[in-house]
């Protein structure tokens, strides 16, 4: 035998030397949930160890993450039902606690990278990402709402806007409106290939944001489609996105690889709530080793081609690797 591939696996030192993919804490964006009020830390039942925080306690949490080497965060608001309406008008209201939280976090920790969520669902009485009229999601009337939300977040000091709504043309529309207001330096990470997935369930519990009627299949992508991801990526690139995201990550590793091979922009992948909760549930039953399985899942996302990973596992990863 001339070839014995096992020789390159014979010791830890050699295995480490020939390792092709390496994860590091800087690869991650850590998602955080914020609520109005003070002294609040509520665990989300379907997401062990993930909390809804009021901003006072969230600052301590961010400080702890920074100590562990995490410097990038994405923030989602859990909004009281009373503040929700058909137009999601609270999303850009001047007394919005989410916008206040963005300012507070960025003034306390100016060096971190903070990303937002842009979509109507956390603020919409219909629980949809776009404007609902007679049961239909109205694309073009949603765009000005998304851009008002984006401008308000830019004004609050956000580093990266994260449109997660999947309306057509929204990246170009938002980019133009941000630039008109002088926010040329506010980046856009587009949820480019966001699939209509069953794995968002725990997140919708966290925000109480599930659609009141119907599903999201007229705007989020069909899980069977791959070429369509190329169309979305082409449009987002032309419209001025700074990053292209694939979401979820684990069931869509082929799509991550496809976009990585076809586009020059940084590729990000969202390791979503259901992907987090299922590993936790199996580990709790003693069916999987938690530390080994979540790190293997994250490694597969990077190996597929993700430059950036949004993951609820980021803090546990940092604890094990710093
Ligand atoms: C909605 C949004 C969703 C997530 C991020 N932004 C859910 C949805 O589309 O219903 C899901 C994230 C996760 O599951 O972790 N704008």
mmCIF file of C-alpha atoms and ligand atoms in Angstrom:
data_model
loop_
_atom_site.group_PDB
_atom_site.id
_atom_site.type_symbol
_atom_site.label_atom_id
_atom_site.label_comp_id
_atom_site.label_asym_id
_atom_site.label_seq_id
_atom_site.Cartn_x
_atom_site.Cartn_y
_atom_site.Cartn_z
ATOM 1 C CA UNK A 1 0.000 0.000 0.000
ATOM 2 C CA UNK A 2 1.475 3.364 -1.036
ATOM 3 C CA UNK A 3 -1.340 5.350 0.466
ATOM 4 C CA UNK A 4 -2.320 5.069 4.093
ATOM 5 C CA UNK A 5 -4.463 8.131 4.857
ATOM 6 C CA UNK A 6 -4.529 7.031 8.511
ATOM 7 C CA UNK A 7 -0.876 8.211 8.863
ATOM 8 C CA UNK A 8 -2.203 11.796 8.890
ATOM 9 C CA UNK A 9 -4.533 10.900 11.750
ATOM 10 C CA UNK A 10 -2.078 9.058 13.992
ATOM 11 C CA UNK A 11 -1.645 11.717 16.692
ATOM 12 C CA UNK A 12 -3.431 14.792 17.935
ATOM 13 C CA UNK A 13 -0.453 16.935 16.845
ATOM 14 C CA UNK A 14 -0.665 15.664 13.249
ATOM 15 C CA UNK A 15 -4.464 15.836 13.189
ATOM 16 C CA UNK A 16 -4.303 19.462 14.292
ATOM 17 C CA UNK A 17 -1.636 20.221 11.691
ATOM 18 C CA UNK A 18 -3.721 18.931 8.764
ATOM 19 C CA UNK A 19 -7.039 20.278 10.025
ATOM 20 C CA UNK A 20 -8.760 22.036 7.105
ATOM 21 C CA UNK A 21 -11.424 24.026 8.936
ATOM 22 C CA UNK A 22 -11.020 25.828 12.240
ATOM 23 C CA UNK A 23 -13.722 27.698 14.111
ATOM 24 C CA UNK A 24 -12.921 30.680 16.273
ATOM 25 C CA UNK A 25 -14.969 32.950 18.512
ATOM 26 C CA UNK A 26 -14.567 35.823 16.026
ATOM 27 C CA UNK A 27 -16.654 33.848 13.488
ATOM 28 C CA UNK A 28 -19.817 34.321 15.535
ATOM 29 C CA UNK A 29 -22.649 36.768 15.973
ATOM 30 C CA UNK A 30 -24.532 36.077 19.211
ATOM 31 C CA UNK A 31 -28.338 36.649 19.140
ATOM 32 C CA UNK A 32 -29.885 38.452 22.128
ATOM 33 C CA UNK A 33 -33.540 39.160 22.995
ATOM 34 C CA UNK A 34 -34.492 42.443 24.649
ATOM 35 C CA UNK A 35 -37.737 43.396 26.453
ATOM 36 C CA UNK A 36 -38.965 46.680 27.882
ATOM 37 C CA UNK A 37 -38.578 47.246 31.635
ATOM 38 C CA UNK A 38 -35.837 46.679 34.188
ATOM 39 C CA UNK A 39 -34.370 43.773 36.184
ATOM 40 C CA UNK A 40 -35.892 41.242 33.784
ATOM 41 C CA UNK A 41 -34.204 37.943 32.893
ATOM 42 C CA UNK A 42 -36.804 35.445 31.628
ATOM 43 C CA UNK A 43 -35.754 32.091 30.269
ATOM 44 C CA UNK A 44 -37.429 31.085 26.989
ATOM 45 C CA UNK A 45 -38.984 27.670 27.704
ATOM 46 C CA UNK A 46 -38.204 26.154 24.296
ATOM 47 C CA UNK A 47 -34.627 27.571 24.265
ATOM 48 C CA UNK A 48 -32.649 26.446 27.341
ATOM 49 C CA UNK A 49 -30.193 29.088 28.568
ATOM 50 C CA UNK A 50 -31.541 31.777 26.255
ATOM 51 C CA UNK A 51 -33.225 34.727 27.954
ATOM 52 C CA UNK A 52 -35.314 37.791 27.310
ATOM 53 C CA UNK A 53 -33.391 40.605 29.000
ATOM 54 C CA UNK A 54 -34.254 44.120 30.002
ATOM 55 C CA UNK A 55 -31.473 46.433 28.839
ATOM 56 C CA UNK A 56 -30.006 47.058 32.338
ATOM 57 C CA UNK A 57 -29.220 43.347 32.786
ATOM 58 C CA UNK A 58 -28.406 42.885 29.107
ATOM 59 C CA UNK A 59 -25.439 45.253 29.496
ATOM 60 C CA UNK A 60 -23.902 42.881 32.082
ATOM 61 C CA UNK A 61 -24.518 39.936 29.785
ATOM 62 C CA UNK A 62 -22.800 41.714 26.889
ATOM 63 C CA UNK A 63 -19.874 42.620 29.146
ATOM 64 C CA UNK A 64 -19.523 38.936 30.091
ATOM 65 C CA UNK A 65 -19.594 37.927 26.413
ATOM 66 C CA UNK A 66 -16.933 40.528 25.565
ATOM 67 C CA UNK A 67 -14.709 39.028 28.287
ATOM 68 C CA UNK A 68 -15.152 35.670 26.523
ATOM 69 C CA UNK A 69 -14.106 37.185 23.168
ATOM 70 C CA UNK A 70 -17.515 37.708 21.533
ATOM 71 C CA UNK A 71 -17.646 41.119 19.847
ATOM 72 C CA UNK A 72 -20.670 40.834 17.560
ATOM 73 C CA UNK A 73 -24.313 40.612 18.544
ATOM 74 C CA UNK A 74 -27.717 40.627 16.863
ATOM 75 C CA UNK A 75 -30.575 42.096 18.874
ATOM 76 C CA UNK A 76 -34.277 41.123 18.623
ATOM 77 C CA UNK A 77 -37.163 42.877 20.423
ATOM 78 C CA UNK A 78 -39.970 41.042 22.269
ATOM 79 C CA UNK A 79 -42.803 43.565 21.997
ATOM 80 C CA UNK A 80 -45.933 43.760 24.150
ATOM 81 C CA UNK A 81 -49.097 42.808 22.224
ATOM 82 C CA UNK A 82 -50.672 46.166 23.132
ATOM 83 C CA UNK A 83 -48.045 47.959 21.037
ATOM 84 C CA UNK A 84 -48.636 45.869 17.925
ATOM 85 C CA UNK A 85 -50.723 47.140 15.022
ATOM 86 C CA UNK A 86 -51.325 46.390 11.370
ATOM 87 C CA UNK A 87 -48.705 48.899 10.198
ATOM 88 C CA UNK A 88 -45.997 47.913 12.768
ATOM 89 C CA UNK A 89 -45.865 51.628 13.593
ATOM 90 C CA UNK A 90 -44.141 51.026 16.946
ATOM 91 C CA UNK A 91 -41.063 49.821 15.025
ATOM 92 C CA UNK A 92 -40.004 53.395 14.276
ATOM 93 C CA UNK A 93 -41.788 55.216 17.118
ATOM 94 C CA UNK A 94 -39.573 57.713 18.938
ATOM 95 C CA UNK A 95 -40.162 56.037 22.362
ATOM 96 C CA UNK A 96 -39.359 52.562 21.121
ATOM 97 C CA UNK A 97 -37.464 50.573 23.801
ATOM 98 C CA UNK A 98 -35.590 48.549 21.144
ATOM 99 C CA UNK A 99 -34.140 51.715 19.595
ATOM 100 C CA UNK A 100 -33.284 52.991 23.083
ATOM 101 C CA UNK A 101 -31.561 49.671 23.832
ATOM 102 C CA UNK A 102 -29.486 49.968 20.626
ATOM 103 C CA UNK A 103 -28.300 53.462 21.658
ATOM 104 C CA UNK A 104 -27.549 52.383 25.216
ATOM 105 C CA UNK A 105 -25.565 49.332 24.102
ATOM 106 C CA UNK A 106 -23.597 51.243 21.473
ATOM 107 C CA UNK A 107 -22.751 54.113 23.818
ATOM 108 C CA UNK A 108 -21.684 51.676 26.558
ATOM 109 C CA UNK A 109 -19.675 49.417 24.219
ATOM 110 C CA UNK A 110 -18.795 51.509 21.139
ATOM 111 C CA UNK A 111 -16.237 48.950 19.916
ATOM 112 C CA UNK A 112 -18.685 46.059 19.438
ATOM 113 C CA UNK A 113 -20.551 45.251 16.220
ATOM 114 C CA UNK A 114 -24.319 45.388 16.753
ATOM 115 C CA UNK A 115 -26.796 44.086 14.198
ATOM 116 C CA UNK A 116 -30.558 44.629 14.086
ATOM 117 C CA UNK A 117 -33.615 42.843 12.773
ATOM 118 C CA UNK A 118 -35.688 44.572 10.099
ATOM 119 C CA UNK A 119 -39.107 42.978 9.504
ATOM 120 C CA UNK A 120 -42.641 43.795 10.595
ATOM 121 C CA UNK A 121 -43.392 40.587 12.529
ATOM 122 C CA UNK A 122 -42.259 41.562 16.064
ATOM 123 C CA UNK A 123 -44.485 44.672 15.853
ATOM 124 C CA UNK A 124 -47.318 43.437 13.645
ATOM 125 C CA UNK A 125 -50.744 42.469 14.976
ATOM 126 C CA UNK A 126 -50.890 40.032 12.035
ATOM 127 C CA UNK A 127 -47.555 38.418 12.940
ATOM 128 C CA UNK A 128 -46.324 38.687 9.354
ATOM 129 C CA UNK A 129 -43.075 40.190 8.069
ATOM 130 C CA UNK A 130 -44.958 42.336 5.545
ATOM 131 C CA UNK A 131 -48.164 44.368 5.441
ATOM 132 C CA UNK A 132 -51.315 42.228 5.303
ATOM 133 C CA UNK A 133 -54.322 43.325 3.265
ATOM 134 C CA UNK A 134 -57.225 40.926 2.801
ATOM 135 C CA UNK A 135 -55.024 37.986 3.668
ATOM 136 C CA UNK A 136 -52.361 38.999 1.142
ATOM 137 C CA UNK A 137 -48.837 40.245 1.924
ATOM 138 C CA UNK A 138 -48.431 43.547 0.059
ATOM 139 C CA UNK A 139 -44.800 43.810 -1.052
ATOM 140 C CA UNK A 140 -44.429 47.404 -2.260
ATOM 141 C CA UNK A 141 -46.350 49.024 0.595
ATOM 142 C CA UNK A 142 -44.118 47.149 3.061
ATOM 143 C CA UNK A 143 -40.910 48.710 1.693
ATOM 144 C CA UNK A 144 -41.404 52.251 3.116
ATOM 145 C CA UNK A 145 -42.186 50.721 6.544
ATOM 146 C CA UNK A 146 -38.981 48.683 6.425
ATOM 147 C CA UNK A 147 -36.959 51.714 5.409
ATOM 148 C CA UNK A 148 -38.422 53.876 8.225
ATOM 149 C CA UNK A 149 -37.482 51.105 10.663
ATOM 150 C CA UNK A 150 -33.967 50.926 9.177
ATOM 151 C CA UNK A 151 -33.436 54.697 9.360
ATOM 152 C CA UNK A 152 -34.593 54.741 13.003
ATOM 153 C CA UNK A 153 -32.124 51.956 13.814
ATOM 154 C CA UNK A 154 -29.318 53.700 11.924
ATOM 155 C CA UNK A 155 -30.066 56.865 13.874
ATOM 156 C CA UNK A 156 -29.864 54.851 17.118
ATOM 157 C CA UNK A 157 -26.340 53.784 16.120
ATOM 158 C CA UNK A 158 -26.725 50.255 14.731
ATOM 159 C CA UNK A 159 -23.697 48.930 12.789
ATOM 160 C CA UNK A 160 -25.502 46.418 10.549
ATOM 161 C CA UNK A 161 -29.152 46.390 9.453
ATOM 162 C CA UNK A 162 -30.559 42.859 9.110
ATOM 163 C CA UNK A 163 -33.595 42.714 6.789
ATOM 164 C CA UNK A 164 -35.174 39.311 7.536
ATOM 165 C CA UNK A 165 -38.505 39.900 5.780
ATOM 166 C CA UNK A 166 -37.869 38.518 2.241
ATOM 167 C CA UNK A 167 -39.855 41.248 0.424
ATOM 168 C CA UNK A 168 -38.697 41.803 -3.163
ATOM 169 C CA UNK A 169 -36.532 44.866 -3.766
ATOM 170 C CA UNK A 170 -36.090 45.755 -0.111
ATOM 171 C CA UNK A 171 -32.294 45.835 -0.069
ATOM 172 C CA UNK A 172 -32.120 48.443 -2.840
ATOM 173 C CA UNK A 173 -34.981 50.436 -1.355
ATOM 174 C CA UNK A 174 -33.460 50.494 2.150
ATOM 175 C CA UNK A 175 -29.943 51.247 0.808
ATOM 176 C CA UNK A 176 -31.222 54.244 -1.129
ATOM 177 C CA UNK A 177 -33.240 55.635 1.795
ATOM 178 C CA UNK A 178 -30.325 55.163 4.234
ATOM 179 C CA UNK A 179 -27.973 56.951 1.839
ATOM 180 C CA UNK A 180 -30.422 59.837 1.328
ATOM 181 C CA UNK A 181 -30.348 60.395 5.103
ATOM 182 C CA UNK A 182 -26.545 60.247 5.194
ATOM 183 C CA UNK A 183 -26.184 56.744 6.659
ATOM 184 C CA UNK A 184 -23.728 55.506 4.003
ATOM 185 C CA UNK A 185 -21.725 53.678 6.630
ATOM 186 C CA UNK A 186 -24.604 51.583 7.943
ATOM 187 C CA UNK A 187 -24.080 48.060 6.571
ATOM 188 C CA UNK A 188 -26.751 45.650 5.346
ATOM 189 C CA UNK A 189 -26.653 41.913 6.021
ATOM 190 C CA UNK A 190 -29.423 40.572 3.843
ATOM 191 C CA UNK A 191 -31.354 37.452 4.795
ATOM 192 C CA UNK A 192 -30.862 36.434 1.162
ATOM 193 C CA UNK A 193 -31.978 32.804 1.099
ATOM 194 C CA UNK A 194 -34.395 32.545 3.995
ATOM 195 C CA UNK A 195 -36.457 29.379 3.765
ATOM 196 C CA UNK A 196 -40.014 28.792 5.030
ATOM 197 C CA UNK A 197 -38.700 26.481 7.737
ATOM 198 C CA UNK A 198 -40.191 24.530 10.617
ATOM 199 C CA UNK A 199 -37.030 25.283 12.613
ATOM 200 C CA UNK A 200 -38.086 28.839 13.594
ATOM 201 C CA UNK A 201 -40.666 27.564 16.112
ATOM 202 C CA UNK A 202 -38.768 28.325 19.363
ATOM 203 C CA UNK A 203 -37.854 31.835 18.121
ATOM 204 C CA UNK A 204 -41.519 32.625 17.505
ATOM 205 C CA UNK A 205 -42.193 31.515 21.114
ATOM 206 C CA UNK A 206 -39.432 33.864 22.257
ATOM 207 C CA UNK A 207 -40.999 36.865 20.521
ATOM 208 C CA UNK A 208 -44.602 35.686 20.498
ATOM 209 C CA UNK A 209 -44.422 36.524 16.787
ATOM 210 C CA UNK A 210 -46.060 33.562 15.031
ATOM 211 C CA UNK A 211 -48.357 34.547 12.125
ATOM 212 C CA UNK A 212 -51.986 34.910 13.262
ATOM 213 C CA UNK A 213 -53.237 33.521 9.937
ATOM 214 C CA UNK A 214 -51.617 31.455 7.230
ATOM 215 C CA UNK A 215 -47.898 30.828 6.878
ATOM 216 C CA UNK A 216 -44.883 32.647 5.409
ATOM 217 C CA UNK A 217 -44.643 30.610 2.202
ATOM 218 C CA UNK A 218 -45.513 33.472 -0.183
ATOM 219 C CA UNK A 219 -42.332 35.293 0.848
ATOM 220 C CA UNK A 220 -39.901 32.835 2.485
ATOM 221 C CA UNK A 221 -38.351 30.298 0.085
ATOM 222 C CA UNK A 222 -39.473 26.781 -0.668
ATOM 223 C CA UNK A 223 -37.044 24.341 1.043
ATOM 224 C CA UNK A 224 -36.771 22.351 -2.183
ATOM 225 C CA UNK A 225 -35.259 25.227 -4.188
ATOM 226 C CA UNK A 226 -31.595 25.933 -4.736
ATOM 227 C CA UNK A 227 -31.367 27.801 -8.057
ATOM 228 C CA UNK A 228 -33.772 30.343 -6.606
ATOM 229 C CA UNK A 229 -31.124 31.134 -3.958
ATOM 230 C CA UNK A 230 -28.834 32.226 -6.821
ATOM 231 C CA UNK A 231 -31.533 34.602 -8.106
ATOM 232 C CA UNK A 232 -32.006 36.104 -4.631
ATOM 233 C CA UNK A 233 -28.229 36.447 -4.145
ATOM 234 C CA UNK A 234 -27.759 38.100 -7.533
ATOM 235 C CA UNK A 235 -30.469 40.668 -6.734
ATOM 236 C CA UNK A 236 -29.177 41.384 -3.219
ATOM 237 C CA UNK A 237 -25.634 41.878 -4.533
ATOM 238 C CA UNK A 238 -26.831 44.268 -7.234
ATOM 239 C CA UNK A 239 -29.028 46.120 -4.742
ATOM 240 C CA UNK A 240 -26.066 46.771 -2.432
ATOM 241 C CA UNK A 241 -26.014 44.119 0.301
ATOM 242 C CA UNK A 242 -22.727 43.863 2.238
ATOM 243 C CA UNK A 243 -23.290 40.260 3.386
ATOM 244 C CA UNK A 244 -25.459 37.421 2.036
ATOM 245 C CA UNK A 245 -27.152 35.177 4.585
ATOM 246 C CA UNK A 246 -28.544 31.648 4.315
ATOM 247 C CA UNK A 247 -31.098 30.617 6.925
ATOM 248 C CA UNK A 248 -31.496 28.058 8.498
ATOM 249 C CA UNK A 249 -27.965 26.640 8.343
ATOM 250 C CA UNK A 250 -27.863 22.900 9.002
ATOM 251 C CA UNK A 251 -30.536 21.721 6.558
ATOM 252 C CA UNK A 252 -29.129 24.136 3.930
ATOM 253 C CA UNK A 253 -25.379 23.436 3.921
ATOM 254 C CA UNK A 254 -25.563 22.878 0.136
ATOM 255 C CA UNK A 255 -27.012 26.368 -0.323
ATOM 256 C CA UNK A 256 -24.234 27.864 1.837
ATOM 257 C CA UNK A 257 -21.662 26.160 -0.382
ATOM 258 C CA UNK A 258 -23.449 27.263 -3.564
ATOM 259 C CA UNK A 259 -23.497 30.947 -2.609
ATOM 260 C CA UNK A 260 -19.919 30.796 -1.294
ATOM 261 C CA UNK A 261 -18.764 29.426 -4.670
ATOM 262 C CA UNK A 262 -20.721 31.922 -6.755
ATOM 263 C CA UNK A 263 -20.423 35.249 -4.925
ATOM 264 C CA UNK A 264 -17.554 37.323 -3.596
ATOM 265 C CA UNK A 265 -19.453 38.919 -0.715
ATOM 266 C CA UNK A 266 -18.988 37.490 2.805
ATOM 267 C CA UNK A 267 -21.411 34.635 3.418
ATOM 268 C CA UNK A 268 -23.222 34.276 6.705
ATOM 269 C CA UNK A 269 -25.435 31.480 7.979
ATOM 270 C CA UNK A 270 -28.075 31.567 10.720
ATOM 271 C CA UNK A 271 -27.970 28.496 12.934
ATOM 272 C CA UNK A 272 -31.581 28.997 14.010
ATOM 273 C CA UNK A 273 -33.551 28.405 17.183
ATOM 274 C CA UNK A 274 -34.873 24.926 16.277
ATOM 275 C CA UNK A 275 -31.357 23.766 15.429
ATOM 276 C CA UNK A 276 -30.274 24.933 18.866
ATOM 277 C CA UNK A 277 -33.201 23.471 20.771
ATOM 278 C CA UNK A 278 -33.044 20.013 19.203
ATOM 279 C CA UNK A 279 -29.440 19.487 20.298
ATOM 280 C CA UNK A 280 -30.354 20.693 23.795
ATOM 281 C CA UNK A 281 -33.357 18.375 23.953
ATOM 282 C CA UNK A 282 -31.344 15.334 22.872
ATOM 283 C CA UNK A 283 -28.526 16.190 25.289
ATOM 284 C CA UNK A 284 -31.000 16.609 28.149
ATOM 285 C CA UNK A 285 -32.256 13.081 27.461
ATOM 286 C CA UNK A 286 -28.695 11.777 27.516
ATOM 287 C CA UNK A 287 -28.921 10.887 23.822
ATOM 288 C CA UNK A 288 -26.168 13.212 22.602
ATOM 289 C CA UNK A 289 -23.019 14.702 24.105
ATOM 290 C CA UNK A 290 -23.862 18.435 24.170
ATOM 291 C CA UNK A 291 -20.364 19.920 23.785
ATOM 292 C CA UNK A 292 -19.262 17.510 21.078
ATOM 293 C CA UNK A 293 -22.449 17.675 19.026
ATOM 294 C CA UNK A 294 -22.969 21.443 18.976
ATOM 295 C CA UNK A 295 -19.329 22.045 18.012
ATOM 296 C CA UNK A 296 -19.557 19.462 15.210
ATOM 297 C CA UNK A 297 -22.728 21.166 13.912
ATOM 298 C CA UNK A 298 -21.013 24.591 13.947
ATOM 299 C CA UNK A 299 -17.923 23.194 12.236
ATOM 300 C CA UNK A 300 -20.078 21.791 9.414
ATOM 301 C CA UNK A 301 -21.550 25.258 8.799
ATOM 302 C CA UNK A 302 -18.090 26.791 8.483
ATOM 303 C CA UNK A 303 -16.815 23.881 6.348
ATOM 304 C CA UNK A 304 -19.742 24.407 3.959
ATOM 305 C CA UNK A 305 -18.508 27.968 3.388
ATOM 306 C CA UNK A 306 -19.947 30.322 5.984
ATOM 307 C CA UNK A 307 -17.620 33.184 6.917
ATOM 308 C CA UNK A 308 -19.932 34.371 9.691
ATOM 309 C CA UNK A 309 -22.273 32.259 11.869
ATOM 310 C CA UNK A 310 -25.218 33.609 13.839
ATOM 311 C CA UNK A 311 -25.704 31.106 16.649
ATOM 312 C CA UNK A 312 -27.202 30.747 20.120
ATOM 313 C CA UNK A 313 -24.274 28.363 20.781
ATOM 314 C CA UNK A 314 -21.750 31.226 20.443
ATOM 315 C CA UNK A 315 -21.392 31.805 24.179
ATOM 316 C CA UNK A 316 -20.910 28.116 24.987
ATOM 317 C CA UNK A 317 -18.403 27.895 22.128
ATOM 318 C CA UNK A 318 -16.489 30.868 23.513
ATOM 319 C CA UNK A 319 -16.475 29.371 27.024
ATOM 320 C CA UNK A 320 -14.948 26.136 25.749
ATOM 321 C CA UNK A 321 -12.438 27.805 23.442
ATOM 322 C CA UNK A 322 -11.140 30.938 25.165
HETATM 323 C C1 LIG B 1 -38.541 37.050 11.431
HETATM 324 C C2 LIG B 1 -37.375 36.289 11.939
HETATM 325 C C3 LIG B 1 -37.441 34.932 12.263
HETATM 326 C C4 LIG B 1 -36.166 34.572 12.730
HETATM 327 C C5 LIG B 1 -35.354 35.707 12.666
HETATM 328 N N1 LIG B 1 -36.130 36.777 12.159
HETATM 329 C C6 LIG B 1 -38.565 33.968 12.268
HETATM 330 C C7 LIG B 1 -39.541 33.947 11.196
HETATM 331 O O1 LIG B 1 -39.261 34.215 10.024
HETATM 332 O O2 LIG B 1 -40.692 33.652 11.529
HETATM 333 C C8 LIG B 1 -35.833 33.196 13.196
HETATM 334 C C9 LIG B 1 -34.605 32.976 13.976
HETATM 335 C C10 LIG B 1 -34.538 31.680 14.685
HETATM 336 O O3 LIG B 1 -35.375 30.771 14.526
HETATM 337 O O4 LIG B 1 -33.581 31.543 15.460
HETATM 338 N N2 LIG B 1 -38.384 38.281 10.904
#
